[in-house]
GROMACS .gro file of C-alpha atoms in nm:
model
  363
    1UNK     CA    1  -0.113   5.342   8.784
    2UNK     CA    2  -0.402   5.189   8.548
    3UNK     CA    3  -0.208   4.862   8.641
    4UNK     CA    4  -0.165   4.913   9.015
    5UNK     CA    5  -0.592   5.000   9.040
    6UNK     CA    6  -0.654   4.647   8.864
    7UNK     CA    7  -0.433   4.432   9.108
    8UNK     CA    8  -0.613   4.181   9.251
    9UNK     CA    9  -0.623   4.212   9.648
   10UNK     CA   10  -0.537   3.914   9.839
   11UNK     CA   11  -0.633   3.808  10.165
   12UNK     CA   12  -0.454   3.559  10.430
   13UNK     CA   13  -0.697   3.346  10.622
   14UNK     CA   14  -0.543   3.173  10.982
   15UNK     CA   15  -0.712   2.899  11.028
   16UNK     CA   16  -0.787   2.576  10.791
   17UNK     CA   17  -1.111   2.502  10.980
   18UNK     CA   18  -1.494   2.501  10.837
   19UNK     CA   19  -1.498   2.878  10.938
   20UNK     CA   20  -1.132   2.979  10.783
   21UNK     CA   21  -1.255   2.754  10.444
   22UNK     CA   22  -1.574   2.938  10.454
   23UNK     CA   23  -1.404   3.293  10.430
   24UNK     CA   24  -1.205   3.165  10.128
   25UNK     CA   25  -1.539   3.058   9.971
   26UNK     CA   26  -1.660   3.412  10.046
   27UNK     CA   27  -1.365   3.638   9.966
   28UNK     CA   28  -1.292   3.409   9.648
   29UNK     CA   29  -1.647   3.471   9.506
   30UNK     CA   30  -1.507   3.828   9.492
   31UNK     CA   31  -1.240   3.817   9.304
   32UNK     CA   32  -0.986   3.812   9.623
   33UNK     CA   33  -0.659   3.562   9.577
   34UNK     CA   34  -0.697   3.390   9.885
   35UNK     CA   35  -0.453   3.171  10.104
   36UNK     CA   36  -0.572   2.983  10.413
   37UNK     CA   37  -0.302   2.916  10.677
   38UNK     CA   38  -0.359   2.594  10.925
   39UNK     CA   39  -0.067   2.407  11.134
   40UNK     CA   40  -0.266   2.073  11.069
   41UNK     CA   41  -0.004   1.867  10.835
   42UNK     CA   42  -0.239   1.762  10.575
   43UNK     CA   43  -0.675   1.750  10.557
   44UNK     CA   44  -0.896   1.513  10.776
   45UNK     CA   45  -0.970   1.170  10.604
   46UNK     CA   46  -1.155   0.908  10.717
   47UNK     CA   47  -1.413   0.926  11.000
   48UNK     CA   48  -1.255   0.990  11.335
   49UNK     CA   49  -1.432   1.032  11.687
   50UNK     CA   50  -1.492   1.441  11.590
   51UNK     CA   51  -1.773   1.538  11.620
   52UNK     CA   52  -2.158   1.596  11.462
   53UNK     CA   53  -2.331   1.906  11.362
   54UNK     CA   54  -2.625   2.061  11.215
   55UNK     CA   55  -2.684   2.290  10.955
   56UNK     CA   56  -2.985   2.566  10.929
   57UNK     CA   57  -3.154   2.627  10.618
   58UNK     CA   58  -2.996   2.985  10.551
   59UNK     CA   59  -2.659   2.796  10.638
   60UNK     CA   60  -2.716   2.559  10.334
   61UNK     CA   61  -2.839   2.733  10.087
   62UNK     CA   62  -2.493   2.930  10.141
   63UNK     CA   63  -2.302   2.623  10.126
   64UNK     CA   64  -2.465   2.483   9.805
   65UNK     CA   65  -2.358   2.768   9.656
   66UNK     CA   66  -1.988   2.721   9.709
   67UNK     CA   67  -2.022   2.403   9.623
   68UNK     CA   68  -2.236   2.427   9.332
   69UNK     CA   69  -2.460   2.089   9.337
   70UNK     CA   70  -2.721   2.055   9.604
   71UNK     CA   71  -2.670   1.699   9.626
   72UNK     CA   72  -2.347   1.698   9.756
   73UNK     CA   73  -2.432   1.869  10.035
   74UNK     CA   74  -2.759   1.670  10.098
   75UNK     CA   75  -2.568   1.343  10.063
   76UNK     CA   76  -2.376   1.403  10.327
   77UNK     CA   77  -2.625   1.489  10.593
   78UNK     CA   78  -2.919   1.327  10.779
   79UNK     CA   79  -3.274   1.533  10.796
   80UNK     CA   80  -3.373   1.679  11.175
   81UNK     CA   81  -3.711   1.758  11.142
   82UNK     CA   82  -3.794   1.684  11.481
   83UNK     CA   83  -3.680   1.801  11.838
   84UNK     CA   84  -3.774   1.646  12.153
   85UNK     CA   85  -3.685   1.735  12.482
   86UNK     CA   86  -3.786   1.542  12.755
   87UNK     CA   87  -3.679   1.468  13.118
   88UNK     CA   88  -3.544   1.151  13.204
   89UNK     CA   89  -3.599   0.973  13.581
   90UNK     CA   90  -3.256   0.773  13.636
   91UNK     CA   91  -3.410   0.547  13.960
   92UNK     CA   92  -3.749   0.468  13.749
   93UNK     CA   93  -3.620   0.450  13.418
   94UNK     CA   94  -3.874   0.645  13.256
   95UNK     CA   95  -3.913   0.946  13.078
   96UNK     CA   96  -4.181   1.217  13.046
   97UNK     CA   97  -4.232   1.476  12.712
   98UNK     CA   98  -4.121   1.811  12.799
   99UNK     CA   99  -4.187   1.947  12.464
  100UNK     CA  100  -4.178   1.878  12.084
  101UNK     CA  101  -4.144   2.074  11.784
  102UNK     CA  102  -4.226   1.831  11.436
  103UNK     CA  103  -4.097   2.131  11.171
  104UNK     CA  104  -3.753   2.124  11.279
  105UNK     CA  105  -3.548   2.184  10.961
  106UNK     CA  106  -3.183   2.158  11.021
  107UNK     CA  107  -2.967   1.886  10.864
  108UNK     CA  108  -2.709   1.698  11.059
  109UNK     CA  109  -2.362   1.554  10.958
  110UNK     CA  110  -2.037   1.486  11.052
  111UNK     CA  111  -1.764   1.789  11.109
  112UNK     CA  112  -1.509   1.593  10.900
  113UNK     CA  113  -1.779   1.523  10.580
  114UNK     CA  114  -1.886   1.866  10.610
  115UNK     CA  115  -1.493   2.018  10.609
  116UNK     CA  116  -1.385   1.782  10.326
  117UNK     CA  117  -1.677   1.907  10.057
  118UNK     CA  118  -1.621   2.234  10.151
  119UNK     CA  119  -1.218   2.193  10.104
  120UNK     CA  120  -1.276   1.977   9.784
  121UNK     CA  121  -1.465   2.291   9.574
  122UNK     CA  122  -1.169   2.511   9.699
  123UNK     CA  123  -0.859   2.514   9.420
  124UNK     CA  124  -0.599   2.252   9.566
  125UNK     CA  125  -0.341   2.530   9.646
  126UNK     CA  126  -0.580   2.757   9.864
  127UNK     CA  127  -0.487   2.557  10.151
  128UNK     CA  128  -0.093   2.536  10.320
  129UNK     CA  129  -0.144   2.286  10.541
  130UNK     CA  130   0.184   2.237  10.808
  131UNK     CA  131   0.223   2.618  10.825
  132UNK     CA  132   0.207   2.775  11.197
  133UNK     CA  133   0.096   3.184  11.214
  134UNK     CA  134   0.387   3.271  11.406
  135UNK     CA  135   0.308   3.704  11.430
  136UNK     CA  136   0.165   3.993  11.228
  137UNK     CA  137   0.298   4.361  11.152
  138UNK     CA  138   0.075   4.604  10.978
  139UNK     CA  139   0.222   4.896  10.766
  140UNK     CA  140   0.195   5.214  10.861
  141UNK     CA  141  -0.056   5.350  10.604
  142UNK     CA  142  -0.245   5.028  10.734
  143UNK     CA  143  -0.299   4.920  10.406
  144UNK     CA  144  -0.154   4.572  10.424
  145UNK     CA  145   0.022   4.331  10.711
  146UNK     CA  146   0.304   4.114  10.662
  147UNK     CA  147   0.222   3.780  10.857
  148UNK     CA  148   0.515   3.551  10.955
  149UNK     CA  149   0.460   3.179  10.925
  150UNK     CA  150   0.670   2.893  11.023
  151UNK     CA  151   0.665   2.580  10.762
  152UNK     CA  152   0.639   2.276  11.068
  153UNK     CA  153   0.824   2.012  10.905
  154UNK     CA  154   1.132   2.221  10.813
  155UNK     CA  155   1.123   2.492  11.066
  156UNK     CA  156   1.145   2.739  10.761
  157UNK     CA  157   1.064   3.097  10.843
  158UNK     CA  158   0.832   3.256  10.582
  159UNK     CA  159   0.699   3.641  10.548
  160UNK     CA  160   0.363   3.666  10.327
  161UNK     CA  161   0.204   4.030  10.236
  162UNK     CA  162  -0.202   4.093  10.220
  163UNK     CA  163  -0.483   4.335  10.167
  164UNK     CA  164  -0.642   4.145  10.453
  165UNK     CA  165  -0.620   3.960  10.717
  166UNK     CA  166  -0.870   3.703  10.864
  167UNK     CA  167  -0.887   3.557  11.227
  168UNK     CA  168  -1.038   3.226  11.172
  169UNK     CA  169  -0.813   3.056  11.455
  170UNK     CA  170  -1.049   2.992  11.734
  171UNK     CA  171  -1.153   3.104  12.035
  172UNK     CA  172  -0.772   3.082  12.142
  173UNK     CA  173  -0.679   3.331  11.878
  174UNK     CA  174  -0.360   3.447  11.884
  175UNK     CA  175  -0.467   3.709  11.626
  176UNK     CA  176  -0.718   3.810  11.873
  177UNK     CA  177  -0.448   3.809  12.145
  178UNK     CA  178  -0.280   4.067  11.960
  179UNK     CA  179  -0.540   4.354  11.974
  180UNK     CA  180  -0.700   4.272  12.268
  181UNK     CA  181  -0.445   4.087  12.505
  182UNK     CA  182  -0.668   4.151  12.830
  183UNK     CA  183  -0.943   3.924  12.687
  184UNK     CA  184  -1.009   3.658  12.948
  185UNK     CA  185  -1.268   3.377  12.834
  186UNK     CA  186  -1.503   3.283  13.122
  187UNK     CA  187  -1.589   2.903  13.224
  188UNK     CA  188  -1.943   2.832  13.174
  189UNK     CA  189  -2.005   2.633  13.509
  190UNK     CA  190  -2.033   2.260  13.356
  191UNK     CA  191  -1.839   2.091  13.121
  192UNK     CA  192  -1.889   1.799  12.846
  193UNK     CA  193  -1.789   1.488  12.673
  194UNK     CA  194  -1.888   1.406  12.294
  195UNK     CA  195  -1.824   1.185  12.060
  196UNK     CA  196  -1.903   1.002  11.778
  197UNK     CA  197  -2.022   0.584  11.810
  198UNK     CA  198  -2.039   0.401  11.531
  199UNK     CA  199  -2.233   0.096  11.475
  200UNK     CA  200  -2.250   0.015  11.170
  201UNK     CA  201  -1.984  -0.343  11.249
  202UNK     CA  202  -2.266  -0.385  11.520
  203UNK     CA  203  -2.616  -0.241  11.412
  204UNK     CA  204  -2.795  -0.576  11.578
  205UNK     CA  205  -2.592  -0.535  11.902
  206UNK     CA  206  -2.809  -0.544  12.236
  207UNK     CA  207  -2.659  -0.234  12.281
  208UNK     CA  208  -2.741  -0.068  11.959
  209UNK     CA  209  -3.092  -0.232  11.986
  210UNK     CA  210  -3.233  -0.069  12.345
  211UNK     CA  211  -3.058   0.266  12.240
  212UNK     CA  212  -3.337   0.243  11.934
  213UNK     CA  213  -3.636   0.111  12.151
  214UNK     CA  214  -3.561   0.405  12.393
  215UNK     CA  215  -3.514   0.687  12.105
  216UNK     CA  216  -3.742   0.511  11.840
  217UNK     CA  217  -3.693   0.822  11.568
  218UNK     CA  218  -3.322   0.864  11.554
  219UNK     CA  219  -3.225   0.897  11.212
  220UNK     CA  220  -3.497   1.248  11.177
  221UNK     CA  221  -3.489   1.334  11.562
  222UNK     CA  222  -3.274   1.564  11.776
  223UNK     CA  223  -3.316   1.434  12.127
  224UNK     CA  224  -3.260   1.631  12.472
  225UNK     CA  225  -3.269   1.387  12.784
  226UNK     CA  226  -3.263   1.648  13.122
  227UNK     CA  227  -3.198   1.574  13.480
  228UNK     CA  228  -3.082   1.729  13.756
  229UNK     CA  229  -2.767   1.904  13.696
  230UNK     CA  230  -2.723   1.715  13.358
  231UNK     CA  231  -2.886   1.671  13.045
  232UNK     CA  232  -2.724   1.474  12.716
  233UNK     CA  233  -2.783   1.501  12.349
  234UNK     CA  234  -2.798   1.217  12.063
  235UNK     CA  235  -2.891   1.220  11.720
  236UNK     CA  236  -2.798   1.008  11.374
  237UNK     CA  237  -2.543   1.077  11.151
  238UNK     CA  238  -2.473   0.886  10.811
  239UNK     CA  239  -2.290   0.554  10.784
  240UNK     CA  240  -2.447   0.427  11.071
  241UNK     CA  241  -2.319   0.652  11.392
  242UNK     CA  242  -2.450   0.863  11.672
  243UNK     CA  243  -2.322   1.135  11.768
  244UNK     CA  244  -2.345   1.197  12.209
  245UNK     CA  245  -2.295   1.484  12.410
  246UNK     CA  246  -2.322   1.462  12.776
  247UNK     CA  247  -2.299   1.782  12.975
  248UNK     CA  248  -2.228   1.766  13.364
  249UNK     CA  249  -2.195   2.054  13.637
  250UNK     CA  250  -1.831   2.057  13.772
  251UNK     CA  251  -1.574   2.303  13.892
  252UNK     CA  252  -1.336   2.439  13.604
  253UNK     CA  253  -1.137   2.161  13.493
  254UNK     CA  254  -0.727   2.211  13.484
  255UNK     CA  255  -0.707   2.164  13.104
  256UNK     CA  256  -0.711   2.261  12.791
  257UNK     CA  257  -1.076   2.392  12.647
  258UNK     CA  258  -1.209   2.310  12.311
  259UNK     CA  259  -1.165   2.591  12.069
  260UNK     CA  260  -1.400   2.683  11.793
  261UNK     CA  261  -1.441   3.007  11.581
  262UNK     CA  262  -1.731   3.124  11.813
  263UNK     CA  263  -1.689   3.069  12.185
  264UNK     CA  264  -2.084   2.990  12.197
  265UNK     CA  265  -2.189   2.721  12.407
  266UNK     CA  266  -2.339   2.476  12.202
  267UNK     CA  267  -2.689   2.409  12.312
  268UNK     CA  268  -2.859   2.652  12.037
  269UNK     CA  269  -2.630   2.447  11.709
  270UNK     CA  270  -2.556   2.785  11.641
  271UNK     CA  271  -2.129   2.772  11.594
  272UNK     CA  272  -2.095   2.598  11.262
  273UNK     CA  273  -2.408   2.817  11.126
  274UNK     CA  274  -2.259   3.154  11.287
  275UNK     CA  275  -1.926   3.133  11.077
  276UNK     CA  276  -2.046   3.043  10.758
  277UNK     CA  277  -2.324   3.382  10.784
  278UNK     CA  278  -1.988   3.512  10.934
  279UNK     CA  279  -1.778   3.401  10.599
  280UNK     CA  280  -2.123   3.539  10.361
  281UNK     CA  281  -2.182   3.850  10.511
  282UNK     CA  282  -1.807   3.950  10.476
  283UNK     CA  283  -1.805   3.839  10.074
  284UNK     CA  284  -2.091   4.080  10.063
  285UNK     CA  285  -1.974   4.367  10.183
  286UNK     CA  286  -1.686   4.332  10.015
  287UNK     CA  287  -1.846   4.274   9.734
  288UNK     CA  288  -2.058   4.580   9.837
  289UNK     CA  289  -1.793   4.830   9.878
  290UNK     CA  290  -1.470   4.692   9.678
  291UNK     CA  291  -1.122   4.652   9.769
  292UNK     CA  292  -1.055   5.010   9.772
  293UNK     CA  293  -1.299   5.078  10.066
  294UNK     CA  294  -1.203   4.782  10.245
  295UNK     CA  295  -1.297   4.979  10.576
  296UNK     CA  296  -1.634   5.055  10.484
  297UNK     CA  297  -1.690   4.706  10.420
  298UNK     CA  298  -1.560   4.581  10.763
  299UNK     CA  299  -1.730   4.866  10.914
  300UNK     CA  300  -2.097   4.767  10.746
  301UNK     CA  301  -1.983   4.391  10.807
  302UNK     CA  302  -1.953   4.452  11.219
  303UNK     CA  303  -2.323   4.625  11.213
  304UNK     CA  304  -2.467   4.325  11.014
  305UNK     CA  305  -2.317   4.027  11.268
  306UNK     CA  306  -2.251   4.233  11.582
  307UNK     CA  307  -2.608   4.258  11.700
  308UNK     CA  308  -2.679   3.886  11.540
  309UNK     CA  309  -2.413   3.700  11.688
  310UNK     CA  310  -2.451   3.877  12.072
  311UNK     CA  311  -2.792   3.813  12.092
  312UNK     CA  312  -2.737   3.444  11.959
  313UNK     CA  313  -2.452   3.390  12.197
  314UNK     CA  314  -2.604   3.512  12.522
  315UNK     CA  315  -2.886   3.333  12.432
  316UNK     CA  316  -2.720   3.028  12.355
  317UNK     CA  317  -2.556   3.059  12.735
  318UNK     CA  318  -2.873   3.131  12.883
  319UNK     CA  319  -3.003   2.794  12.752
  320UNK     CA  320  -2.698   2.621  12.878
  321UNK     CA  321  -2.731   2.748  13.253
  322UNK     CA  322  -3.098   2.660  13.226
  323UNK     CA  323  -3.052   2.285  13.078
  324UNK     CA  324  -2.790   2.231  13.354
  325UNK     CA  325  -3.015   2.385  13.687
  326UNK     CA  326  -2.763   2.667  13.725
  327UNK     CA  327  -2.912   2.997  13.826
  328UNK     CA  328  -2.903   3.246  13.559
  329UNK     CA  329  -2.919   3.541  13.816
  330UNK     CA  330  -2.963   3.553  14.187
  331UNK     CA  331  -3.268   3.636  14.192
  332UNK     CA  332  -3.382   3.349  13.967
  333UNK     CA  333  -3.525   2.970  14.002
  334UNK     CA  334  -3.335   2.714  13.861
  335UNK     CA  335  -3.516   2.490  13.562
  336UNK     CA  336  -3.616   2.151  13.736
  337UNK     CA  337  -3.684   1.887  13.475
  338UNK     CA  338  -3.845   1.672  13.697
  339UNK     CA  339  -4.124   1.951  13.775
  340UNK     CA  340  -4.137   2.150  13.457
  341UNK     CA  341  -4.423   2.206  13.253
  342UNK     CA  342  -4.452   2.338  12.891
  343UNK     CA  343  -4.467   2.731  12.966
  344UNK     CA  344  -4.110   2.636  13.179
  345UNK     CA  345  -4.003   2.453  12.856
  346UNK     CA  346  -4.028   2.718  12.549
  347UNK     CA  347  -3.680   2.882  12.587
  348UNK     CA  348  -3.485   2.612  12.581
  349UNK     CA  349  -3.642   2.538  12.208
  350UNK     CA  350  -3.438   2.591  11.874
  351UNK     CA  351  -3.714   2.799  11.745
  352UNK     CA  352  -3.666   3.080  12.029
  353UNK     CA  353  -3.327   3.150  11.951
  354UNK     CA  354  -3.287   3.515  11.800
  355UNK     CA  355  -3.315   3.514  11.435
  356UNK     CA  356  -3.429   3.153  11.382
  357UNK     CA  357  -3.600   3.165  11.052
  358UNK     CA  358  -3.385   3.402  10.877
  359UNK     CA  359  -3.054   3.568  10.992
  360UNK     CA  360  -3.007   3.924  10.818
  361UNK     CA  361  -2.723   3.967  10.552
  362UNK     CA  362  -2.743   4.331  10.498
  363UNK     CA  363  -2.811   4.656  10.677
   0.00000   0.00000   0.00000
């Protein structure tokens, strides 16, 4: 019995993205054995299209603690300590200030440095790369589940038993699916294309030239250009590459949407930060509570982030109907770059998002 009370609990994390690595960061500083499931064959290398992102204070002090030297995490990033929004004229070419904020303090960099530190300060069995979550059965006493896998190169079927287990799949989850199948997501009204240009091959281009005349602080800045029924977004990542959005009202498109551990639309570079609060406040209430009162901690763990991540998320698609001149209500006036003034301006800025400066970790 002594023997049985000292087991170590073990948790099964679907999902080898930054959120599912940040849960194994979490749980691990516990004491938890932890094994991350993702159907990806092996970890991202080199630097592919993907994506850029930036990082909140609060966000990286939690990250330099997994890691464990500052400098990793700052080598890897580019400072935003400005963001400018401003509306753009297409038939003049010109542009006019909408509004500026010089103590931005986010960091940016790209999705695939930021996944491989995090990965690298994991032990190099956390991860089982190639392995599909194929469906979930929890016992009766519900004080484990049994999750079925499927090993993708040799169609193996494998059974693996945990304390816990962590949804870290997406917005597609099929976890989620599971206990609430009726879940619909809902189109936002406009869609986007990103990527990732790099320049260094070509940093005296023509091309790469006017882009830096026209936004003369990349490399610090995070622009917003807005006009009607559009806006885009740039800013500088390391090794010489920008990273674009462009966002563009259209019907619902007959594809495949992106899929990212919170379905936020990202105007409010909330996402990356939500999950890795997400991934700390669950260490800490496990921490908090211990194994053995595992549903205390996920109870005080949905009272911490609940009220957080709402109000951050319908925020975050308030901003987006407003940057793209879609009414938010019926009974409301679309935002109009081309007329809007400073007073129309202030909630579309980073600093007006719900819990800006500090996001809470504890009740």
């Amino acid at each position: 019995m002594e023997a049985e009370k000292k087991k170590t609990p073990k948790a099964i994390i679907v999902g080898g993205s930054i959120a599912g690595l940040s849960c194994a960061h979490a749980l691990i500083s516990t004491g938890w054995e932890v094994t991350v499931i993702e159907k990806s064959i092996s970890p991202p290398s080199g630097s592919p299209t993907g994506a850029g992102l930036s990082l909140e204070p609060q966000a990286r002090e939690v990250i330099n603690r997994w890691l464990g030297d500052p400098s990793i995490l700052h080598d890897i990033t580019l400072p935003l300590t400005i963001e400018l929004h401003q509306a753009v004229d297409k038939e003049k070419k010109t542009s006019r200030l909408l509004l500026r904020d010089d103590n931005f303090t986010y960091r940016c960099a790209h999705w695939t440095d930021l996944h491989s530190v995090i990965y690298k300060a994991l032990m190099p069995d956390t991860v089982l790369w190639g392995h599909r979550f194929l469906s979930l059965c929890i016992s009766n006493d519900k004080a484990s589940v049994v999750v079925k896998l499927e090993v993708l190169q040799t169609n193996e079927i494998k059974e693996v038993v945990a304390d816990l287990l962590v949804a870290a799949d997406g917005s597609l989850s099929m976890i989620r699916h599971n206990f609430i199948p009726d879940h619909k997501l809902r189109y936002s009204g406009y869609s986007a294309w990103r990527g990732v240009f790099d320049f260094e091959e070509d940093e005296r281009s023509d091309v790469i030239l006017g882009i830096k005349k026209a936004y003369p602080e990349l490399g610090n800045c995070l622009y917003f250009d807005y006009a009607n029924g559009n806006h885009c977004v740039l800013f500088e990542l390391r090794k010489k590459r920008l990273n674009w959005i462009w966002y563009f009202d259209a019907p619902e498109p007959n594809r495949e949407v992106g899929d990212a551990g919170h379905p936020t639309t990202p105007h409010a570079s909330r996402s990356t930060n939500m999950s890795i609060l997400d991934a700390e406040v669950l260490g800490l209430c496990i921490k908090k509570w211990g194994p053995e009162n595992l549903a205390k901690a996920l109870q005080e763990f949905q009272a911490v982030r609940h009220p957080v991540v709402s109000e951050q998320v319908l925020c975050s698609r308030r901003m987006g109907l407003l940057k793209q001149g879609l009414p938010i209500s019926d009974d409301d006036k679309v935002f109009d770059p081309c007329t809007a003034d400073t007073d129309d301006c202030w909630v579309i800025q980073h600093r007006n998002i719900p819990f800006y400066e500090c996001v809470p970790t504890s009740i």
